[in-house]
Amino acid sequence: GVAISTYAKYCYNKLQKAALTGAKKGLKKPNIEEIRHAKNAVFNPSMFGSSLQDIVAMQKERYPERQLPWVQTRLSEEVLALNGDQTEGIFRVPGDIDEVNALKLQVDQWKIPTGLEDPHVPASLLKLWYRELEEPLIPHEFYEQCISNYENAEAAVAVVHSLPRINKMVLCYLIRFLQVFVQPANVAVTKMDVNNLAMVMAPNCLRCQSDDPRIIFENTRKEMSFIRVLIQHLDTSFMEGVL
């Protein structure tokens, strides 16, 4: 009872995205559960690769009171529950690809993860969720302001507060989360100081649209610096208790 054009449009968008960002890189072929999930995805949109607005709309029925995407807060909580803030190389060391793909499938079906032991798995999936957002967490129209103010704390913070509300909330939750990891006692164990965290997280928040390798290279440094400034200077106390 569904028009072929609906499937065609869905498949076209998926293929277009794969052409730009690369297909899923797994060690194994998709299992039956993954294939079944993919077939139903046109009816049940994924929380991965969607826009923040669509993700919030998806969860409205289940979590009408939530201001933040459930997938973001749930994976963040899982990282901390598995002592990710006391795990060397957190956010730098990738989780097992098959475990990450299995967790992605669980989360996309609104299932609370169970049996996880390695914090690198939810940490990797969390990074993937940010990276795969249909539009970057910091929208393209704010990109130039970010890289122009990569050393100016006051201006960088002002950019954050000028973002659309959902983008601002999601970004501030992320920065507040990262501020946990830059506590000296945690850095001593994780070996992930503010520079390392900014380096691994910047590509998940900002996307350079230039094709010029020189501009990309130069802007990568500025993107990292912008995120580092936010971790160090953004007051996220207003996010306490917000879900």
PDB file of C-alpha atoms in Angstrom, residues 61-224:
ATOM      1  CA  GLU A  61       4.953  10.204  21.346  1.00  0.00           C
ATOM      2  CA  ARG A  62       7.325   8.207  23.564  1.00  0.00           C
ATOM      3  CA  TYR A  63       8.980  11.100  25.383  1.00  0.00           C
ATOM      4  CA  PRO A  64       6.761  14.195  25.026  1.00  0.00           C
ATOM      5  CA  GLU A  65       8.489  15.985  27.921  1.00  0.00           C
ATOM      6  CA  ARG A  66      12.054  15.591  26.616  1.00  0.00           C
ATOM      7  CA  GLN A  67      13.837  18.635  25.229  1.00  0.00           C
ATOM      8  CA  LEU A  68      16.873  16.690  24.016  1.00  0.00           C
ATOM      9  CA  PRO A  69      17.175  13.689  21.681  1.00  0.00           C
ATOM     10  CA  TRP A  70      16.811  10.476  23.696  1.00  0.00           C
ATOM     11  CA  VAL A  71      19.575   8.844  21.639  1.00  0.00           C
ATOM     12  CA  GLN A  72      22.036  11.601  22.643  1.00  0.00           C
ATOM     13  CA  THR A  73      21.344  11.506  26.372  1.00  0.00           C
ATOM     14  CA  ARG A  74      21.018   7.701  26.538  1.00  0.00           C
ATOM     15  CA  LEU A  75      24.378   7.016  24.875  1.00  0.00           C
ATOM     16  CA  SER A  76      26.089   9.748  26.904  1.00  0.00           C
ATOM     17  CA  GLU A  77      24.756   8.227  30.127  1.00  0.00           C
ATOM     18  CA  GLU A  78      25.912   4.786  28.990  1.00  0.00           C
ATOM     19  CA  VAL A  79      29.478   6.031  28.442  1.00  0.00           C
ATOM     20  CA  LEU A  80      29.592   7.340  32.005  1.00  0.00           C
ATOM     21  CA  ALA A  81      27.839   4.272  33.459  1.00  0.00           C
ATOM     22  CA  LEU A  82      30.641   2.131  31.994  1.00  0.00           C
ATOM     23  CA  ASN A  83      33.273   4.425  33.565  1.00  0.00           C
ATOM     24  CA  GLY A  84      34.227   6.028  30.297  1.00  0.00           C
ATOM     25  CA  ASP A  85      35.629   8.977  32.257  1.00  0.00           C
ATOM     26  CA  GLN A  86      38.150   6.526  33.715  1.00  0.00           C
ATOM     27  CA  THR A  87      39.015   4.756  30.447  1.00  0.00           C
ATOM     28  CA  GLU A  88      42.227   5.503  28.580  1.00  0.00           C
ATOM     29  CA  GLY A  89      41.696   6.832  25.058  1.00  0.00           C
ATOM     30  CA  ILE A  90      37.941   7.367  25.425  1.00  0.00           C
ATOM     31  CA  PHE A  91      36.509   8.893  22.195  1.00  0.00           C
ATOM     32  CA  ARG A  92      39.860   8.261  20.473  1.00  0.00           C
ATOM     33  CA  VAL A  93      39.965   4.455  20.595  1.00  0.00           C
ATOM     34  CA  PRO A  94      37.194   3.001  18.387  1.00  0.00           C
ATOM     35  CA  GLY A  95      34.780   0.418  19.737  1.00  0.00           C
ATOM     36  CA  ASP A  96      34.473  -2.999  18.081  1.00  0.00           C
ATOM     37  CA  ILE A  97      32.699  -2.286  14.784  1.00  0.00           C
ATOM     38  CA  ASP A  98      30.298  -5.220  15.047  1.00  0.00           C
ATOM     39  CA  GLU A  99      29.362  -4.301  18.620  1.00  0.00           C
ATOM     40  CA  VAL A 100      28.826  -0.693  17.548  1.00  0.00           C
ATOM     41  CA  ASN A 101      26.582  -1.775  14.655  1.00  0.00           C
ATOM     42  CA  ALA A 102      24.618  -4.089  16.966  1.00  0.00           C
ATOM     43  CA  LEU A 103      24.152  -1.271  19.496  1.00  0.00           C
ATOM     44  CA  LYS A 104      23.039   1.075  16.718  1.00  0.00           C
ATOM     45  CA  LEU A 105      20.338  -1.405  15.761  1.00  0.00           C
ATOM     46  CA  GLN A 106      19.184  -1.698  19.394  1.00  0.00           C
ATOM     47  CA  VAL A 107      19.086   2.048  19.963  1.00  0.00           C
ATOM     48  CA  ASP A 108      17.238   2.655  16.691  1.00  0.00           C
ATOM     49  CA  GLN A 109      14.501   0.382  18.013  1.00  0.00           C
ATOM     50  CA  TRP A 110      14.283   2.439  21.224  1.00  0.00           C
ATOM     51  CA  LYS A 111      15.754  -0.388  23.276  1.00  0.00           C
ATOM     52  CA  ILE A 112      17.769   0.359  26.404  1.00  0.00           C
ATOM     53  CA  PRO A 113      21.236  -1.143  25.805  1.00  0.00           C
ATOM     54  CA  THR A 114      21.965  -4.190  27.948  1.00  0.00           C
ATOM     55  CA  GLY A 115      25.072  -6.265  28.501  1.00  0.00           C
ATOM     56  CA  LEU A 116      27.532  -3.594  27.409  1.00  0.00           C
ATOM     57  CA  GLU A 117      30.977  -3.767  28.993  1.00  0.00           C
ATOM     58  CA  ASP A 118      33.222  -1.604  26.822  1.00  0.00           C
ATOM     59  CA  PRO A 119      32.624   2.183  27.052  1.00  0.00           C
ATOM     60  CA  HIS A 120      34.340   2.615  23.672  1.00  0.00           C
ATOM     61  CA  VAL A 121      31.248   1.057  22.031  1.00  0.00           C
ATOM     62  CA  PRO A 122      28.636   3.654  23.122  1.00  0.00           C
ATOM     63  CA  ALA A 123      31.299   6.388  22.784  1.00  0.00           C
ATOM     64  CA  SER A 124      31.897   5.412  19.141  1.00  0.00           C
ATOM     65  CA  LEU A 125      28.171   5.275  18.409  1.00  0.00           C
ATOM     66  CA  LEU A 126      27.628   8.653  20.061  1.00  0.00           C
ATOM     67  CA  LYS A 127      30.285  10.208  17.820  1.00  0.00           C
ATOM     68  CA  LEU A 128      28.678   8.518  14.823  1.00  0.00           C
ATOM     69  CA  TRP A 129      25.267   9.944  15.721  1.00  0.00           C
ATOM     70  CA  TYR A 130      26.643  13.494  15.816  1.00  0.00           C
ATOM     71  CA  ARG A 131      28.631  12.955  12.631  1.00  0.00           C
ATOM     72  CA  GLU A 132      25.690  11.476  10.694  1.00  0.00           C
ATOM     73  CA  LEU A 133      23.194  14.233  11.503  1.00  0.00           C
ATOM     74  CA  GLU A 134      21.514  15.296   8.274  1.00  0.00           C
ATOM     75  CA  GLU A 135      22.693  18.835   8.901  1.00  0.00           C
ATOM     76  CA  PRO A 136      25.722  19.489  11.111  1.00  0.00           C
ATOM     77  CA  LEU A 137      25.132  20.211  14.794  1.00  0.00           C
ATOM     78  CA  ILE A 138      26.420  23.735  14.147  1.00  0.00           C
ATOM     79  CA  PRO A 139      24.514  24.642  10.947  1.00  0.00           C
ATOM     80  CA  HIS A 140      26.410  25.680   7.825  1.00  0.00           C
ATOM     81  CA  GLU A 141      25.246  29.307   8.057  1.00  0.00           C
ATOM     82  CA  PHE A 142      27.140  29.683  11.359  1.00  0.00           C
ATOM     83  CA  TYR A 143      30.341  28.004  10.128  1.00  0.00           C
ATOM     84  CA  GLU A 144      32.207  31.149   9.098  1.00  0.00           C
ATOM     85  CA  GLN A 145      31.418  32.830  12.447  1.00  0.00           C
ATOM     86  CA  CYS A 146      32.891  29.826  14.243  1.00  0.00           C
ATOM     87  CA  ILE A 147      36.172  29.731  12.384  1.00  0.00           C
ATOM     88  CA  SER A 148      36.472  33.522  12.535  1.00  0.00           C
ATOM     89  CA  ASN A 149      36.148  33.462  16.332  1.00  0.00           C
ATOM     90  CA  TYR A 150      38.178  30.371  17.117  1.00  0.00           C
ATOM     91  CA  GLU A 151      40.377  32.248  19.596  1.00  0.00           C
ATOM     92  CA  ASN A 152      37.820  34.703  20.958  1.00  0.00           C
ATOM     93  CA  ALA A 153      35.988  33.075  23.886  1.00  0.00           C
ATOM     94  CA  GLU A 154      33.341  35.779  24.229  1.00  0.00           C
ATOM     95  CA  ALA A 155      32.501  35.757  20.515  1.00  0.00           C
ATOM     96  CA  ALA A 156      32.535  31.933  20.374  1.00  0.00           C
ATOM     97  CA  VAL A 157      30.065  31.715  23.256  1.00  0.00           C
ATOM     98  CA  ALA A 158      27.889  34.344  21.539  1.00  0.00           C
ATOM     99  CA  VAL A 159      27.739  32.158  18.416  1.00  0.00           C
ATOM    100  CA  VAL A 160      26.417  29.262  20.508  1.00  0.00           C
ATOM    101  CA  HIS A 161      23.671  31.410  22.010  1.00  0.00           C
ATOM    102  CA  SER A 162      22.625  32.588  18.543  1.00  0.00           C
ATOM    103  CA  LEU A 163      22.017  29.037  17.268  1.00  0.00           C
ATOM    104  CA  PRO A 164      18.472  27.709  16.726  1.00  0.00           C
ATOM    105  CA  ARG A 165      17.135  26.480  20.079  1.00  0.00           C
ATOM    106  CA  ILE A 166      17.412  22.723  19.441  1.00  0.00           C
ATOM    107  CA  ASN A 167      20.968  23.058  18.070  1.00  0.00           C
ATOM    108  CA  LYS A 168      21.961  25.209  21.032  1.00  0.00           C
ATOM    109  CA  MET A 169      20.512  22.740  23.560  1.00  0.00           C
ATOM    110  CA  VAL A 170      22.132  19.697  21.936  1.00  0.00           C
ATOM    111  CA  LEU A 171      25.500  21.442  21.602  1.00  0.00           C
ATOM    112  CA  CYS A 172      25.435  22.706  25.195  1.00  0.00           C
ATOM    113  CA  TYR A 173      24.593  19.198  26.434  1.00  0.00           C
ATOM    114  CA  LEU A 174      27.584  17.854  24.478  1.00  0.00           C
ATOM    115  CA  ILE A 175      29.934  20.529  25.829  1.00  0.00           C
ATOM    116  CA  ARG A 176      28.707  19.950  29.402  1.00  0.00           C
ATOM    117  CA  PHE A 177      29.333  16.227  28.875  1.00  0.00           C
ATOM    118  CA  LEU A 178      32.872  16.877  27.608  1.00  0.00           C
ATOM    119  CA  GLN A 179      33.563  19.183  30.550  1.00  0.00           C
ATOM    120  CA  VAL A 180      33.289  16.102  32.777  1.00  0.00           C
ATOM    121  CA  PHE A 181      36.179  14.500  30.918  1.00  0.00           C
ATOM    122  CA  VAL A 182      38.539  17.479  31.162  1.00  0.00           C
ATOM    123  CA  GLN A 183      38.617  17.349  34.955  1.00  0.00           C
ATOM    124  CA  PRO A 184      42.312  16.834  35.859  1.00  0.00           C
ATOM    125  CA  ALA A 185      41.627  13.611  37.781  1.00  0.00           C
ATOM    126  CA  ASN A 186      39.942  12.129  34.704  1.00  0.00           C
ATOM    127  CA  VAL A 187      42.556  13.349  32.226  1.00  0.00           C
ATOM    128  CA  ALA A 188      45.263  11.670  34.322  1.00  0.00           C
ATOM    129  CA  VAL A 189      43.616   8.325  33.526  1.00  0.00           C
ATOM    130  CA  THR A 190      42.074   8.839  30.065  1.00  0.00           C
ATOM    131  CA  LYS A 191      45.049  10.744  28.597  1.00  0.00           C
ATOM    132  CA  MET A 192      42.387  12.781  26.760  1.00  0.00           C
ATOM    133  CA  ASP A 193      42.958  16.429  27.610  1.00  0.00           C
ATOM    134  CA  VAL A 194      40.954  19.343  26.223  1.00  0.00           C
ATOM    135  CA  ASN A 195      43.062  19.433  23.038  1.00  0.00           C
ATOM    136  CA  ASN A 196      42.545  15.746  22.327  1.00  0.00           C
ATOM    137  CA  LEU A 197      38.809  15.953  23.022  1.00  0.00           C
ATOM    138  CA  ALA A 198      38.449  19.001  20.771  1.00  0.00           C
ATOM    139  CA  MET A 199      40.380  17.206  18.016  1.00  0.00           C
ATOM    140  CA  VAL A 200      38.108  14.130  18.004  1.00  0.00           C
ATOM    141  CA  MET A 201      34.847  16.049  18.494  1.00  0.00           C
ATOM    142  CA  ALA A 202      35.231  19.035  16.160  1.00  0.00           C
ATOM    143  CA  PRO A 203      34.535  16.997  12.974  1.00  0.00           C
ATOM    144  CA  ASN A 204      31.280  15.813  14.567  1.00  0.00           C
ATOM    145  CA  CYS A 205      30.069  19.381  15.161  1.00  0.00           C
ATOM    146  CA  LEU A 206      31.324  21.401  12.192  1.00  0.00           C
ATOM    147  CA  ARG A 207      31.559  20.540   8.489  1.00  0.00           C
ATOM    148  CA  CYS A 208      33.704  22.497   6.074  1.00  0.00           C
ATOM    149  CA  GLN A 209      31.967  22.749   2.692  1.00  0.00           C
ATOM    150  CA  SER A 210      35.070  23.687   0.714  1.00  0.00           C
ATOM    151  CA  ASP A 211      36.728  21.215  -1.673  1.00  0.00           C
ATOM    152  CA  ASP A 212      40.062  23.034  -1.480  1.00  0.00           C
ATOM    153  CA  PRO A 213      42.528  20.846   0.508  1.00  0.00           C
ATOM    154  CA  ARG A 214      44.380  23.937   1.760  1.00  0.00           C
ATOM    155  CA  ILE A 215      41.208  25.515   3.153  1.00  0.00           C
ATOM    156  CA  ILE A 216      40.116  22.206   4.680  1.00  0.00           C
ATOM    157  CA  PHE A 217      43.525  21.784   6.338  1.00  0.00           C
ATOM    158  CA  GLU A 218      43.603  25.355   7.659  1.00  0.00           C
ATOM    159  CA  ASN A 219      39.997  25.229   8.886  1.00  0.00           C
ATOM    160  CA  THR A 220      40.491  21.903  10.667  1.00  0.00           C
ATOM    161  CA  ARG A 221      42.829  23.646  13.109  1.00  0.00           C
ATOM    162  CA  LYS A 222      40.318  26.475  13.629  1.00  0.00           C
ATOM    163  CA  GLU A 223      37.407  24.053  14.135  1.00  0.00           C
ATOM    164  CA  MET A 224      39.381  22.244  16.842  1.00  0.00           C
TER     165      MET A 224
END
